Amino acid sequence: MLPFNDNKAGMTGLDKANIQKIISENTSANYEQHSRKQKERIDRRVEQNRKIGTGDGSVCRDFGAG
């Protein structure tokens, strides 16, 4: 889970630790599990797209020249 960001307008002087505690207490395990699975899917896709470049994992930089 991303940490609480209090660097926004109107949020100066708030108790960051208390707000983070409330968020943590109210975040369900299902949400955490879903977020982890979503990140794993994205990481897999990124890796697949990297391999597609030239077939060996390197990136093809010839953008239609020729």
PDB file of N, CA and C in Angstrom:
ATOM      1  N   MET A   1       0.846  -1.170   0.000  1.00  0.00           N
ATOM      2  CA  MET A   1       0.000   0.000   0.000  1.00  0.00           C
ATOM      3  C   MET A   1       0.892   1.234   0.000  1.00  0.00           C
ATOM      4  N   LEU A   2       0.481   2.247  -0.729  1.00  0.00           N
ATOM      5  CA  LEU A   2       1.231   3.489  -0.782  1.00  0.00           C
ATOM      6  C   LEU A   2       1.102   4.242   0.531  1.00  0.00           C
ATOM      7  N   PRO A   3       2.180   4.872   0.962  1.00  0.00           N
ATOM      8  CA  PRO A   3       2.097   5.656   2.197  1.00  0.00           C
ATOM      9  C   PRO A   3       1.266   6.919   1.991  1.00  0.00           C
ATOM     10  N   PHE A   4       0.703   7.419   3.073  1.00  0.00           N
ATOM     11  CA  PHE A   4      -0.108   8.632   3.038  1.00  0.00           C
ATOM     12  C   PHE A   4       0.764   9.816   2.646  1.00  0.00           C
ATOM     13  N   ASN A   5       0.295  10.640   1.711  1.00  0.00           N
ATOM     14  CA  ASN A   5       1.021  11.821   1.243  1.00  0.00           C
ATOM     15  C   ASN A   5       0.299  13.065   1.732  1.00  0.00           C
ATOM     16  N   ASP A   6       0.939  13.821   2.628  1.00  0.00           N
ATOM     17  CA  ASP A   6       0.300  15.023   3.169  1.00  0.00           C
ATOM     18  C   ASP A   6       0.838  16.306   2.534  1.00  0.00           C
ATOM     19  N   ASN A   7       1.494  16.191   1.401  1.00  0.00           N
ATOM     20  CA  ASN A   7       2.048  17.356   0.711  1.00  0.00           C
ATOM     21  C   ASN A   7       1.036  17.943  -0.270  1.00  0.00           C
ATOM     22  N   LYS A   8      -0.173  18.134   0.163  1.00  0.00           N
ATOM     23  CA  LYS A   8      -1.236  18.667  -0.681  1.00  0.00           C
ATOM     24  C   LYS A   8      -1.841  19.886  -0.008  1.00  0.00           C
ATOM     25  N   ALA A   9      -2.501  20.696  -0.785  1.00  0.00           N
ATOM     26  CA  ALA A   9      -3.110  21.919  -0.260  1.00  0.00           C
ATOM     27  C   ALA A   9      -4.098  21.599   0.855  1.00  0.00           C
ATOM     28  N   GLY A  10      -4.039  22.358   1.929  1.00  0.00           N
ATOM     29  CA  GLY A  10      -4.967  22.211   3.039  1.00  0.00           C
ATOM     30  C   GLY A  10      -4.644  21.091   3.995  1.00  0.00           C
ATOM     31  N   MET A  11      -3.518  20.413   3.813  1.00  0.00           N
ATOM     32  CA  MET A  11      -3.204  19.270   4.665  1.00  0.00           C
ATOM     33  C   MET A  11      -2.055  19.545   5.620  1.00  0.00           C
ATOM     34  N   THR A  12      -1.611  20.781   5.703  1.00  0.00           N
ATOM     35  CA  THR A  12      -0.529  21.098   6.632  1.00  0.00           C
ATOM     36  C   THR A  12      -1.044  21.031   8.064  1.00  0.00           C
ATOM     37  N   GLY A  13      -0.239  20.513   8.934  1.00  0.00           N
ATOM     38  CA  GLY A  13      -0.591  20.444  10.346  1.00  0.00           C
ATOM     39  C   GLY A  13      -1.421  19.240  10.735  1.00  0.00           C
ATOM     40  N   LEU A  14      -1.713  18.347   9.807  1.00  0.00           N
ATOM     41  CA  LEU A  14      -2.482  17.150  10.147  1.00  0.00           C
ATOM     42  C   LEU A  14      -1.569  16.106  10.790  1.00  0.00           C
ATOM     43  N   ASP A  15      -2.146  15.251  11.601  1.00  0.00           N
ATOM     44  CA  ASP A  15      -1.392  14.193  12.270  1.00  0.00           C
ATOM     45  C   ASP A  15      -1.211  13.027  11.294  1.00  0.00           C
ATOM     46  N   LYS A  16      -0.086  13.034  10.592  1.00  0.00           N
ATOM     47  CA  LYS A  16       0.182  12.041   9.558  1.00  0.00           C
ATOM     48  C   LYS A  16       0.179  10.618  10.116  1.00  0.00           C
ATOM     49  N   ALA A  17       0.770  10.410  11.278  1.00  0.00           N
ATOM     50  CA  ALA A  17       0.837   9.071  11.878  1.00  0.00           C
ATOM     51  C   ALA A  17      -0.557   8.536  12.189  1.00  0.00           C
ATOM     52  N   ASN A  18      -1.425   9.384  12.728  1.00  0.00           N
ATOM     53  CA  ASN A  18      -2.786   8.964  13.058  1.00  0.00           C
ATOM     54  C   ASN A  18      -3.575   8.636  11.787  1.00  0.00           C
ATOM     55  N   ILE A  19      -3.427   9.451  10.763  1.00  0.00           N
ATOM     56  CA  ILE A  19      -4.138   9.205   9.503  1.00  0.00           C
ATOM     57  C   ILE A  19      -3.662   7.898   8.881  1.00  0.00           C
ATOM     58  N   GLN A  20      -2.336   7.656   8.866  1.00  0.00           N
ATOM     59  CA  GLN A  20      -1.800   6.412   8.315  1.00  0.00           C
ATOM     60  C   GLN A  20      -2.305   5.208   9.105  1.00  0.00           C
ATOM     61  N   LYS A  21      -2.416   5.338  10.421  1.00  0.00           N
ATOM     62  CA  LYS A  21      -2.926   4.254  11.275  1.00  0.00           C
ATOM     63  C   LYS A  21      -4.373   3.927  10.918  1.00  0.00           C
ATOM     64  N   ILE A  22      -5.196   4.945  10.736  1.00  0.00           N
ATOM     65  CA  ILE A  22      -6.607   4.743  10.380  1.00  0.00           C
ATOM     66  C   ILE A  22      -6.715   4.057   9.022  1.00  0.00           C
ATOM     67  N   ILE A  23      -5.916   4.505   8.058  1.00  0.00           N
ATOM     68  CA  ILE A  23      -5.939   3.898   6.723  1.00  0.00           C
ATOM     69  C   ILE A  23      -5.533   2.431   6.809  1.00  0.00           C
ATOM     70  N   SER A  24      -4.469   2.137   7.551  1.00  0.00           N
ATOM     71  CA  SER A  24      -3.994   0.758   7.690  1.00  0.00           C
ATOM     72  C   SER A  24      -5.030  -0.140   8.354  1.00  0.00           C
ATOM     73  N   GLU A  25      -5.700   0.369   9.383  1.00  0.00           N
ATOM     74  CA  GLU A  25      -6.712  -0.415  10.091  1.00  0.00           C
ATOM     75  C   GLU A  25      -7.918  -0.718   9.213  1.00  0.00           C
ATOM     76  N   ASN A  26      -8.198   0.144   8.255  1.00  0.00           N
ATOM     77  CA  ASN A  26      -9.393  -0.019   7.436  1.00  0.00           C
ATOM     78  C   ASN A  26      -9.116  -0.578   6.049  1.00  0.00           C
ATOM     79  N   THR A  27      -7.883  -0.984   5.789  1.00  0.00           N
ATOM     80  CA  THR A  27      -7.534  -1.591   4.513  1.00  0.00           C
ATOM     81  C   THR A  27      -7.633  -3.098   4.680  1.00  0.00           C
ATOM     82  N   SER A  28      -8.462  -3.720   3.880  1.00  0.00           N
ATOM     83  CA  SER A  28      -8.680  -5.157   4.029  1.00  0.00           C
ATOM     84  C   SER A  28      -7.566  -5.962   3.369  1.00  0.00           C
ATOM     85  N   ALA A  29      -7.447  -7.201   3.779  1.00  0.00           N
ATOM     86  CA  ALA A  29      -6.459  -8.107   3.201  1.00  0.00           C
ATOM     87  C   ALA A  29      -6.773  -8.365   1.734  1.00  0.00           C
ATOM     88  N   ASN A  30      -8.066  -8.355   1.382  1.00  0.00           N
ATOM     89  CA  ASN A  30      -8.447  -8.569  -0.009  1.00  0.00           C
ATOM     90  C   ASN A  30      -7.884  -7.477  -0.903  1.00  0.00           C
ATOM     91  N   TYR A  31      -7.908  -6.244  -0.432  1.00  0.00           N
ATOM     92  CA  TYR A  31      -7.368  -5.136  -1.216  1.00  0.00           C
ATOM     93  C   TYR A  31      -5.868  -5.307  -1.405  1.00  0.00           C
ATOM     94  N   GLU A  32      -5.184  -5.663  -0.336  1.00  0.00           N
ATOM     95  CA  GLU A  32      -3.737  -5.868  -0.413  1.00  0.00           C
ATOM     96  C   GLU A  32      -3.409  -6.983  -1.400  1.00  0.00           C
ATOM     97  N   GLN A  33      -4.153  -8.072  -1.327  1.00  0.00           N
ATOM     98  CA  GLN A  33      -3.928  -9.210  -2.213  1.00  0.00           C
ATOM     99  C   GLN A  33      -4.207  -8.816  -3.662  1.00  0.00           C
ATOM    100  N   HIS A  34      -5.284  -8.084  -3.893  1.00  0.00           N
ATOM    101  CA  HIS A  34      -5.627  -7.636  -5.242  1.00  0.00           C
ATOM    102  C   HIS A  34      -4.528  -6.730  -5.796  1.00  0.00           C
ATOM    103  N   SER A  35      -4.038  -5.804  -4.992  1.00  0.00           N
ATOM    104  CA  SER A  35      -2.985  -4.885  -5.425  1.00  0.00           C
ATOM    105  C   SER A  35      -1.711  -5.643  -5.785  1.00  0.00           C
ATOM    106  N   ARG A  36      -1.375  -6.648  -4.986  1.00  0.00           N
ATOM    107  CA  ARG A  36      -0.170  -7.433  -5.244  1.00  0.00           C
ATOM    108  C   ARG A  36      -0.298  -8.210  -6.553  1.00  0.00           C
ATOM    109  N   LYS A  37      -1.464  -8.836  -6.764  1.00  0.00           N
ATOM    110  CA  LYS A  37      -1.687  -9.592  -7.993  1.00  0.00           C
ATOM    111  C   LYS A  37      -1.667  -8.676  -9.215  1.00  0.00           C
ATOM    112  N   GLN A  38      -2.254  -7.501  -9.075  1.00  0.00           N
ATOM    113  CA  GLN A  38      -2.274  -6.545 -10.173  1.00  0.00           C
ATOM    114  C   GLN A  38      -0.845  -6.121 -10.537  1.00  0.00           C
ATOM    115  N   LYS A  39      -0.026  -5.863  -9.539  1.00  0.00           N
ATOM    116  CA  LYS A  39       1.363  -5.483  -9.791  1.00  0.00           C
ATOM    117  C   LYS A  39       2.122  -6.625 -10.464  1.00  0.00           C
ATOM    118  N   GLU A  40       1.883  -7.855 -10.041  1.00  0.00           N
ATOM    119  CA  GLU A  40       2.542  -9.007 -10.658  1.00  0.00           C
ATOM    120  C   GLU A  40       2.151  -9.139 -12.124  1.00  0.00           C
ATOM    121  N   ARG A  41       0.854  -8.928 -12.436  1.00  0.00           N
ATOM    122  CA  ARG A  41       0.401  -8.991 -13.828  1.00  0.00           C
ATOM    123  C   ARG A  41       1.084  -7.924 -14.677  1.00  0.00           C
ATOM    124  N   ILE A  42       1.181  -6.727 -14.142  1.00  0.00           N
ATOM    125  CA  ILE A  42       1.826  -5.631 -14.874  1.00  0.00           C
ATOM    126  C   ILE A  42       3.304  -5.950 -15.097  1.00  0.00           C
ATOM    127  N   ASP A  43       3.972  -6.445 -14.073  1.00  0.00           N
ATOM    128  CA  ASP A  43       5.390  -6.788 -14.203  1.00  0.00           C
ATOM    129  C   ASP A  43       5.598  -7.868 -15.261  1.00  0.00           C
ATOM    130  N   ARG A  44       4.714  -8.872 -15.297  1.00  0.00           N
ATOM    131  CA  ARG A  44       4.800  -9.929 -16.311  1.00  0.00           C
ATOM    132  C   ARG A  44       4.634  -9.351 -17.714  1.00  0.00           C
ATOM    133  N   ARG A  45       3.659  -8.458 -17.878  1.00  0.00           N
ATOM    134  CA  ARG A  45       3.424  -7.839 -19.185  1.00  0.00           C
ATOM    135  C   ARG A  45       4.609  -7.008 -19.643  1.00  0.00           C
ATOM    136  N   VAL A  46       5.185  -6.252 -18.726  1.00  0.00           N
ATOM    137  CA  VAL A  46       6.355  -5.442 -19.063  1.00  0.00           C
ATOM    138  C   VAL A  46       7.483  -6.351 -19.538  1.00  0.00           C
ATOM    139  N   GLU A  47       7.709  -7.439 -18.827  1.00  0.00           N
ATOM    140  CA  GLU A  47       8.768  -8.372 -19.207  1.00  0.00           C
ATOM    141  C   GLU A  47       8.486  -8.999 -20.574  1.00  0.00           C
ATOM    142  N   GLN A  48       7.236  -9.371 -20.840  1.00  0.00           N
ATOM    143  CA  GLN A  48       6.874  -9.929 -22.143  1.00  0.00           C
ATOM    144  C   GLN A  48       7.123  -8.915 -23.251  1.00  0.00           C
ATOM    145  N   ASN A  49       6.750  -7.669 -23.016  1.00  0.00           N
ATOM    146  CA  ASN A  49       6.947  -6.636 -24.027  1.00  0.00           C
ATOM    147  C   ASN A  49       8.424  -6.375 -24.283  1.00  0.00           C
ATOM    148  N   ARG A  50       9.238  -6.474 -23.258  1.00  0.00           N
ATOM    149  CA  ARG A  50      10.684  -6.317 -23.445  1.00  0.00           C
ATOM    150  C   ARG A  50      11.231  -7.420 -24.334  1.00  0.00           C
ATOM    151  N   LYS A  51      10.754  -8.640 -24.134  1.00  0.00           N
ATOM    152  CA  LYS A  51      11.237  -9.775 -24.920  1.00  0.00           C
ATOM    153  C   LYS A  51      10.760  -9.711 -26.362  1.00  0.00           C
ATOM    154  N   ILE A  52       9.619  -9.099 -26.608  1.00  0.00           N
ATOM    155  CA  ILE A  52       9.062  -8.999 -27.959  1.00  0.00           C
ATOM    156  C   ILE A  52       9.943  -8.124 -28.847  1.00  0.00           C
ATOM    157  N   GLY A  53      10.592  -7.109 -28.276  1.00  0.00           N
ATOM    158  CA  GLY A  53      11.416  -6.158 -29.024  1.00  0.00           C
ATOM    159  C   GLY A  53      12.173  -6.791 -30.177  1.00  0.00           C
ATOM    160  N   THR A  54      13.155  -7.650 -29.910  1.00  0.00           N
ATOM    161  CA  THR A  54      13.928  -8.312 -30.955  1.00  0.00           C
ATOM    162  C   THR A  54      13.959  -9.820 -30.765  1.00  0.00           C
ATOM    163  N   GLY A  55      13.286 -10.308 -29.784  1.00  0.00           N
ATOM    164  CA  GLY A  55      13.248 -11.740 -29.551  1.00  0.00           C
ATOM    165  C   GLY A  55      14.260 -12.217 -28.524  1.00  0.00           C
ATOM    166  N   ASP A  56      15.288 -11.411 -28.262  1.00  0.00           N
ATOM    167  CA  ASP A  56      16.307 -11.831 -27.301  1.00  0.00           C
ATOM    168  C   ASP A  56      16.343 -10.958 -26.055  1.00  0.00           C
ATOM    169  N   GLY A  57      15.371 -10.082 -25.932  1.00  0.00           N
ATOM    170  CA  GLY A  57      15.317  -9.217 -24.766  1.00  0.00           C
ATOM    171  C   GLY A  57      15.917  -7.852 -25.009  1.00  0.00           C
ATOM    172  N   SER A  58      16.663  -7.702 -26.120  1.00  0.00           N
ATOM    173  CA  SER A  58      17.217  -6.385 -26.428  1.00  0.00           C
ATOM    174  C   SER A  58      16.164  -5.560 -27.154  1.00  0.00           C
ATOM    175  N   VAL A  59      16.373  -4.267 -27.216  1.00  0.00           N
ATOM    176  CA  VAL A  59      15.383  -3.364 -27.791  1.00  0.00           C
ATOM    177  C   VAL A  59      15.784  -3.007 -29.207  1.00  0.00           C
ATOM    178  N   CYS A  60      14.855  -3.119 -30.112  1.00  0.00           N
ATOM    179  CA  CYS A  60      15.072  -2.727 -31.499  1.00  0.00           C
ATOM    180  C   CYS A  60      14.897  -1.216 -31.601  1.00  0.00           C
ATOM    181  N   ARG A  61      15.933  -0.505 -32.033  1.00  0.00           N
ATOM    182  CA  ARG A  61      15.869   0.951 -32.097  1.00  0.00           C
ATOM    183  C   ARG A  61      15.754   1.452 -33.532  1.00  0.00           C
ATOM    184  N   ASP A  62      15.505   0.587 -34.464  1.00  0.00           N
ATOM    185  CA  ASP A  62      15.339   0.971 -35.862  1.00  0.00           C
ATOM    186  C   ASP A  62      13.867   1.247 -36.110  1.00  0.00           C
ATOM    187  N   PHE A  63      13.474   2.499 -36.008  1.00  0.00           N
ATOM    188  CA  PHE A  63      12.071   2.871 -36.112  1.00  0.00           C
ATOM    189  C   PHE A  63      11.690   3.152 -37.559  1.00  0.00           C
ATOM    190  N   GLY A  64      11.680   2.133 -38.371  1.00  0.00           N
ATOM    191  CA  GLY A  64      11.216   2.271 -39.744  1.00  0.00           C
ATOM    192  C   GLY A  64      12.231   2.893 -40.684  1.00  0.00           C
ATOM    193  N   ALA A  65      13.442   3.024 -40.267  1.00  0.00           N
ATOM    194  CA  ALA A  65      14.467   3.585 -41.151  1.00  0.00           C
ATOM    195  C   ALA A  65      14.820   2.552 -42.204  1.00  0.00           C
ATOM    196  N   GLY A  66      14.887   2.995 -43.403  1.00  0.00           N
ATOM    197  CA  GLY A  66      15.311   2.033 -44.405  1.00  0.00           C
ATOM    198  C   GLY A  66      14.560   2.098 -45.601  1.00  0.00           C
TER     199      GLY A  66
END
